[in-house]
Tab-separated table of C-alpha atoms in Angstrom:
chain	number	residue	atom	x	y	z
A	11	UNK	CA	-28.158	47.327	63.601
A	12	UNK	CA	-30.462	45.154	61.382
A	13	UNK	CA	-29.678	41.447	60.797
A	14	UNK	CA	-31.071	40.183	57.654
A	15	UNK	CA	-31.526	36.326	57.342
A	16	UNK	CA	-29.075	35.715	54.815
A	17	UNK	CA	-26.613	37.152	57.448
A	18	UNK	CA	-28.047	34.404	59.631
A	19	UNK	CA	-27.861	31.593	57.183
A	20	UNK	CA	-25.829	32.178	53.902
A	21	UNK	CA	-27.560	30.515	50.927
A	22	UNK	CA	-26.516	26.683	50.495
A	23	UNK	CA	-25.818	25.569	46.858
A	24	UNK	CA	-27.387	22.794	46.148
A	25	UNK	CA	-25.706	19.528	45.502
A	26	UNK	CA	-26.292	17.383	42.348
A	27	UNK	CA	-27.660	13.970	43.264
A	28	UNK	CA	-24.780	11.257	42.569
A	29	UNK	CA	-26.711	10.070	39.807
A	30	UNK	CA	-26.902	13.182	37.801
A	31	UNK	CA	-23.019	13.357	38.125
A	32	UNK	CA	-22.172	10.100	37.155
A	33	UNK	CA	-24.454	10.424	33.915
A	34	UNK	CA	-22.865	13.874	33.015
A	35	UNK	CA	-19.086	12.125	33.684
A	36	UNK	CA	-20.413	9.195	31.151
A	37	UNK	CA	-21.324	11.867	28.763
A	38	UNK	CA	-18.244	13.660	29.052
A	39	UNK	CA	-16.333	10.167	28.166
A	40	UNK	CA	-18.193	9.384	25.152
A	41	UNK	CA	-17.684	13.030	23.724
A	42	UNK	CA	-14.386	12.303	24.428
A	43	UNK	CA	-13.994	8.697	23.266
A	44	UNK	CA	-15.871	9.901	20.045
A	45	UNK	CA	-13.027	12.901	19.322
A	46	UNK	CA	-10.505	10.461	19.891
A	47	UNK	CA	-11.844	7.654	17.809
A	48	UNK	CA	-12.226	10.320	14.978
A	49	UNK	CA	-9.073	11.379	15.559
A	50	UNK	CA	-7.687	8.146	15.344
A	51	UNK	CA	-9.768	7.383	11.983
A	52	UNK	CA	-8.222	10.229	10.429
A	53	UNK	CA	-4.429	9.467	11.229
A	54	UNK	CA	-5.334	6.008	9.918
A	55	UNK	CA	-6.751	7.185	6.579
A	56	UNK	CA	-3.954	9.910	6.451
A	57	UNK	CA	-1.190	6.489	6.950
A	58	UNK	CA	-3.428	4.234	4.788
A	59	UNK	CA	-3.646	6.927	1.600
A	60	UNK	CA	0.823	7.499	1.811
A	61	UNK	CA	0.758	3.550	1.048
A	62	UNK	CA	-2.225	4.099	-1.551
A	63	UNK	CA	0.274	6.463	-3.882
A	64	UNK	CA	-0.709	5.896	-7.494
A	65	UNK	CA	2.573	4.979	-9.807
A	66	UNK	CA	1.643	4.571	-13.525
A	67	UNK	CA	2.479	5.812	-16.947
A	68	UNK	CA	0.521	8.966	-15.984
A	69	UNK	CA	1.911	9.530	-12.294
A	70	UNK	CA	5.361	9.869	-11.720
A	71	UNK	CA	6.773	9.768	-8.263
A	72	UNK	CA	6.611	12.314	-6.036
A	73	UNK	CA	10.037	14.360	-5.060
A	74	UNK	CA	9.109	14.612	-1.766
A	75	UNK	CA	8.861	10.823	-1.073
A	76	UNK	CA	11.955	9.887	1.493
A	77	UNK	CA	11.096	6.009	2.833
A	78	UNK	CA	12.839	4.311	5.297
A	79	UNK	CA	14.461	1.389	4.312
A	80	UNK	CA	14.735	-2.662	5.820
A	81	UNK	CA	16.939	-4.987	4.271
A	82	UNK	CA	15.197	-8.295	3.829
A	83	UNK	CA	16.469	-11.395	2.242
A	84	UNK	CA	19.799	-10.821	3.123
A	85	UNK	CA	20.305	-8.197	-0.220
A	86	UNK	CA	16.323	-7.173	-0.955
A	87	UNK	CA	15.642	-3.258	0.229
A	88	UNK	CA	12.079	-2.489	0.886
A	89	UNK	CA	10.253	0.204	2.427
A	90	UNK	CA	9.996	-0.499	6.227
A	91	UNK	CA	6.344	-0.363	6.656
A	92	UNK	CA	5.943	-3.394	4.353
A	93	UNK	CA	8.937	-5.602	5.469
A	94	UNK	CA	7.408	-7.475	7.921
A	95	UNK	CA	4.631	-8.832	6.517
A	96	UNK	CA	6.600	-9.093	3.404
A	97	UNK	CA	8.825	-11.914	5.634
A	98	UNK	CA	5.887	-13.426	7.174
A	99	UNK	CA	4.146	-13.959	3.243
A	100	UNK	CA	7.460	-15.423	2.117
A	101	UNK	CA	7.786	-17.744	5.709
A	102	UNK	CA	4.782	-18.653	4.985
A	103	UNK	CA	4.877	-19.657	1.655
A	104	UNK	CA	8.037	-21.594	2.495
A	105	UNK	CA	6.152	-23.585	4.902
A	106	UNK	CA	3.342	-24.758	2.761
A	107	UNK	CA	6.691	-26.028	0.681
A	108	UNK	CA	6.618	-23.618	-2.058
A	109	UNK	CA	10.093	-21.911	-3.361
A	110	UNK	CA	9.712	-18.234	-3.676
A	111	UNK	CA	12.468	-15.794	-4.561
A	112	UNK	CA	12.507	-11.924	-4.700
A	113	UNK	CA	14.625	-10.747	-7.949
A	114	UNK	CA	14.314	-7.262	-7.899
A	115	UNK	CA	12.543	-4.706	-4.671
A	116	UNK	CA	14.130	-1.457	-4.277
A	117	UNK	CA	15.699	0.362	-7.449
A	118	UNK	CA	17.324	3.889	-7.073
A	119	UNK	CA	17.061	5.922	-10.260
A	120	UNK	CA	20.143	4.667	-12.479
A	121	UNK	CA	18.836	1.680	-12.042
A	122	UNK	CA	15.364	2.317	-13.413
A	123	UNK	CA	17.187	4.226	-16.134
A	124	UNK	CA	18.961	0.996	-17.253
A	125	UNK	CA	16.568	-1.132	-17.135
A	126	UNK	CA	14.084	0.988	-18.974
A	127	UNK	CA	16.728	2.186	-21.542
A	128	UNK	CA	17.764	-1.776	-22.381
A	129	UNK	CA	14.338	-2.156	-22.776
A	130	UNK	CA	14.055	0.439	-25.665
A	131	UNK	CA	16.753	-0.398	-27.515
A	132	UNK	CA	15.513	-4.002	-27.401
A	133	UNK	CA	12.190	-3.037	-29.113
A	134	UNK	CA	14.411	-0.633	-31.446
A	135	UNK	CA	16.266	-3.468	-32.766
A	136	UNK	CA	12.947	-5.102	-33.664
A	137	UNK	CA	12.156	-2.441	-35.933
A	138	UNK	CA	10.398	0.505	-33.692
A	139	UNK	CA	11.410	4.212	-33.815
A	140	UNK	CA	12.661	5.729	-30.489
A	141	UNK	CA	9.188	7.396	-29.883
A	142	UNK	CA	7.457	4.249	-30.590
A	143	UNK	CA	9.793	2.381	-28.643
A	144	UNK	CA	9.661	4.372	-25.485
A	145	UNK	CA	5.742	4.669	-25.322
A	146	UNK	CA	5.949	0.633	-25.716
A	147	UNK	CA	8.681	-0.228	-23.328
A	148	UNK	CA	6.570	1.814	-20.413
A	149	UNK	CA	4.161	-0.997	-20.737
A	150	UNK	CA	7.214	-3.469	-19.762
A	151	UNK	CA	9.752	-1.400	-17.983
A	152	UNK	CA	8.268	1.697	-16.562
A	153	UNK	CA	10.859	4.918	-17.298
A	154	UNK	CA	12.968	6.257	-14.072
A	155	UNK	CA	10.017	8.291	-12.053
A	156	UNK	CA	7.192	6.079	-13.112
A	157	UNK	CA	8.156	2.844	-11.259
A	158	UNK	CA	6.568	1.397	-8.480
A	159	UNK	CA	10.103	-0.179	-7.470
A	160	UNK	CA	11.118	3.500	-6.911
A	161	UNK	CA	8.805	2.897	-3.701
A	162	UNK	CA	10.130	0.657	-1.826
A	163	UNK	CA	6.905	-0.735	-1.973
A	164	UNK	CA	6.599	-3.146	-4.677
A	165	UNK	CA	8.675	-6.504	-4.892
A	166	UNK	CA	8.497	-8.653	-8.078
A	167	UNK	CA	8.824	-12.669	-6.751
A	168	UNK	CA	9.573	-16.081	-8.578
A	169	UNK	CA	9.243	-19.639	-8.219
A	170	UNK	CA	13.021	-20.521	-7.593
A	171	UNK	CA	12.197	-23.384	-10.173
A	172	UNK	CA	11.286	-21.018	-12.766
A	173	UNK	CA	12.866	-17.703	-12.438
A	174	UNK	CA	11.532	-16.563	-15.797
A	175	UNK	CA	9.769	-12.962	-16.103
A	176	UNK	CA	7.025	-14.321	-18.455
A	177	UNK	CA	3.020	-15.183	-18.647
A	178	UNK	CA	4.388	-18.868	-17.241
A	179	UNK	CA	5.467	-17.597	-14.162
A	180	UNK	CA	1.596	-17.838	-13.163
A	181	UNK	CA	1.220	-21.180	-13.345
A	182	UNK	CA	4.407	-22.021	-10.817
A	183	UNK	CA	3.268	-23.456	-7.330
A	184	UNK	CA	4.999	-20.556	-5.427
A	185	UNK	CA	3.082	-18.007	-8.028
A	186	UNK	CA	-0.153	-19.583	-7.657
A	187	UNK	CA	0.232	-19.592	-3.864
A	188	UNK	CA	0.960	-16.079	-3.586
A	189	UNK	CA	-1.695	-14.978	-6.181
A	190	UNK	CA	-4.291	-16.423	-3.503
A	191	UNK	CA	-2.906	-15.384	-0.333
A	192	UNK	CA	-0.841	-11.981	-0.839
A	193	UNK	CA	-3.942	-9.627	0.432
A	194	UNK	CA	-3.891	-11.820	3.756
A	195	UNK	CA	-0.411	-9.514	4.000
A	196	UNK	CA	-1.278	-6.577	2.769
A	197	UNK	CA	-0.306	-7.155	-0.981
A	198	UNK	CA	-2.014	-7.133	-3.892
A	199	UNK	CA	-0.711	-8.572	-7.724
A	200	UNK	CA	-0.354	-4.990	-9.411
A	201	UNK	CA	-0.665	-6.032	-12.767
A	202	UNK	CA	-3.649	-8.480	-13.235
A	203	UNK	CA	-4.193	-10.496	-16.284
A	204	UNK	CA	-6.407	-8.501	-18.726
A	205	UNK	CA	-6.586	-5.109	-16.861
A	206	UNK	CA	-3.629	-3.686	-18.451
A	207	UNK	CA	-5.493	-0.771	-20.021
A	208	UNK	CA	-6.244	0.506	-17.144
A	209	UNK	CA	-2.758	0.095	-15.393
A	210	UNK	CA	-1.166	0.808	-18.455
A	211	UNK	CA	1.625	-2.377	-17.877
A	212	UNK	CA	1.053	-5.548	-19.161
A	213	UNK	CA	0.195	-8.699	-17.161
A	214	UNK	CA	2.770	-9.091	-14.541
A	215	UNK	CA	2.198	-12.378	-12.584
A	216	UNK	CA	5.319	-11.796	-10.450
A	217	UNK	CA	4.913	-8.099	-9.403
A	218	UNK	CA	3.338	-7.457	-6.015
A	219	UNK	CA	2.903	-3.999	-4.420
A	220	UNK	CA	2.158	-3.496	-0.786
A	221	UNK	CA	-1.113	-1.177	-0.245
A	222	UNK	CA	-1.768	-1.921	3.428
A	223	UNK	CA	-3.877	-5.185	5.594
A	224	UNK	CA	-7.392	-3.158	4.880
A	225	UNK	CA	-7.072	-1.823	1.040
A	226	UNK	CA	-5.436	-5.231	0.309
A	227	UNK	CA	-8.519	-7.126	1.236
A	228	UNK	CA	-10.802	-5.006	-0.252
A	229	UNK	CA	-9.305	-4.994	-3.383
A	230	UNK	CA	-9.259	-8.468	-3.080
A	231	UNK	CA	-12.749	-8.970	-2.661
A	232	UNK	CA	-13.578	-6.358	-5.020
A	233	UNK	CA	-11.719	-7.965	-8.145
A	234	UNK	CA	-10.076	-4.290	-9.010
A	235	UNK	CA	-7.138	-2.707	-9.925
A	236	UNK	CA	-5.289	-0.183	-7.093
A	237	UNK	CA	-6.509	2.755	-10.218
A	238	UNK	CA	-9.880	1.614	-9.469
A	239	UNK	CA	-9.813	1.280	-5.980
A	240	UNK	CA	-8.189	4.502	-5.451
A	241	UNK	CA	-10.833	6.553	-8.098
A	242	UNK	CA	-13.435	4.260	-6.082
A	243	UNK	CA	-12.200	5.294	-2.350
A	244	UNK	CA	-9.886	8.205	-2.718
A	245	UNK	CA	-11.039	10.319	-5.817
């Protein structure tokens, strides 16, 4: 019978020095860690753009939108994802020994319907035509399915010492305090003076909409609308 040296001594498979394997298992983590982070930047963009949803004269509300809602305030319904930092702006505010006071947050749609339909009939009794009247009362009191309030995510807040919904608002010391500090929560003023063109609603200096901690600041810092940051970021 003939014996062959592999019979003898079977091949040996070589073994990878410990340095080679520890530099393929660091590989192996970054490929990973790089998935996952990408992963992770696309949930957050997918979360960020359902708080960046465009309400205006020309969007209407999507059917499909279903919040979840916090009470707040002891009466105030807002959508959940805001409600905490919505408390922790007011707090806030309160301690620097301002006064503010949410009048209206959530509205269902008969209540959107009154309000916008009082609204027409007031600029009817000044002399407009229904047509006329409802294109101009959009610019005041947005028609059922075209108001941010239908969110959950917008909240329009007073001075307690003036509870008027007018330019004057803006000069209150709760007002000016939130003006300045609202993106530091997430907020932003919706309506800025002199940008109603492109909103399509005249200067609101009590309306504040929640967009999120990182469009909030960049809108901020940018000067701009949510139209323009969302044609900017998400066109």
């Amino acid at each position: 019978m003939d014996f062959y040296e592999a019979d003898i001594y079977p091949m040996k498979t070589k073994k990878k020095p410990v340095a080679v394997n520890i530099v393929l298992g660091l590989l192996a983590l970054l490929v990973a860690g790089f998935f996952i982070a990408r992963a992770a930047g696309w949930t957050g963009q997918k979360n960020e753009a359902r708080l960046l949803v465009l309400v205006n004269p020309w969007n209407r509300i999507s059917d499909e939108l279903n919040p979840e809602f916090t009470i707040i305030e002891g009466t105030q319904m807002v959508d959940s994802r805001c409600a905490e930092e919505l408390e922790n702006m007011l707090r806030d505010c309160r301690a620097q020994g301002h006064s503010p006071l949410i009048l209206s947050s959530y509205r269902d749609w008969s209540q959107q319907e009154e309000l916008y339909q009082n609204k027409v009939s007031e600029l009817m009794a000044q002399g407009l035509d229904r047509e006329t009247a409802e294109a101009a009362a959009q610019r005041h009191a947005a028609a059922p399915g075209y108001s941010e309030h239908q969110l959950g995510l917008a909240v329009d807040i007073v001075d307690e010492e003036y509870t008027a919904f007018d330019e004057k608002q803006a000069d209150t010391a709760a007002q000016q305090w939130l003006m300045e500090n609202c993106w530091r929560y997430g907020f932003i003023l919706r309506y800025p003076e002199g940008k109603s063109e492109i909103t399509g609603v005249e200067y609101q200096p009590w309306h504040y909409r929640y967009v999120g901690l990182s469009a909030a600041e960049q809108i901020h810092e940018l000067n701009i609308t949510l139209e323009e940051y969302v044609d900017m970021f998400y066109a």
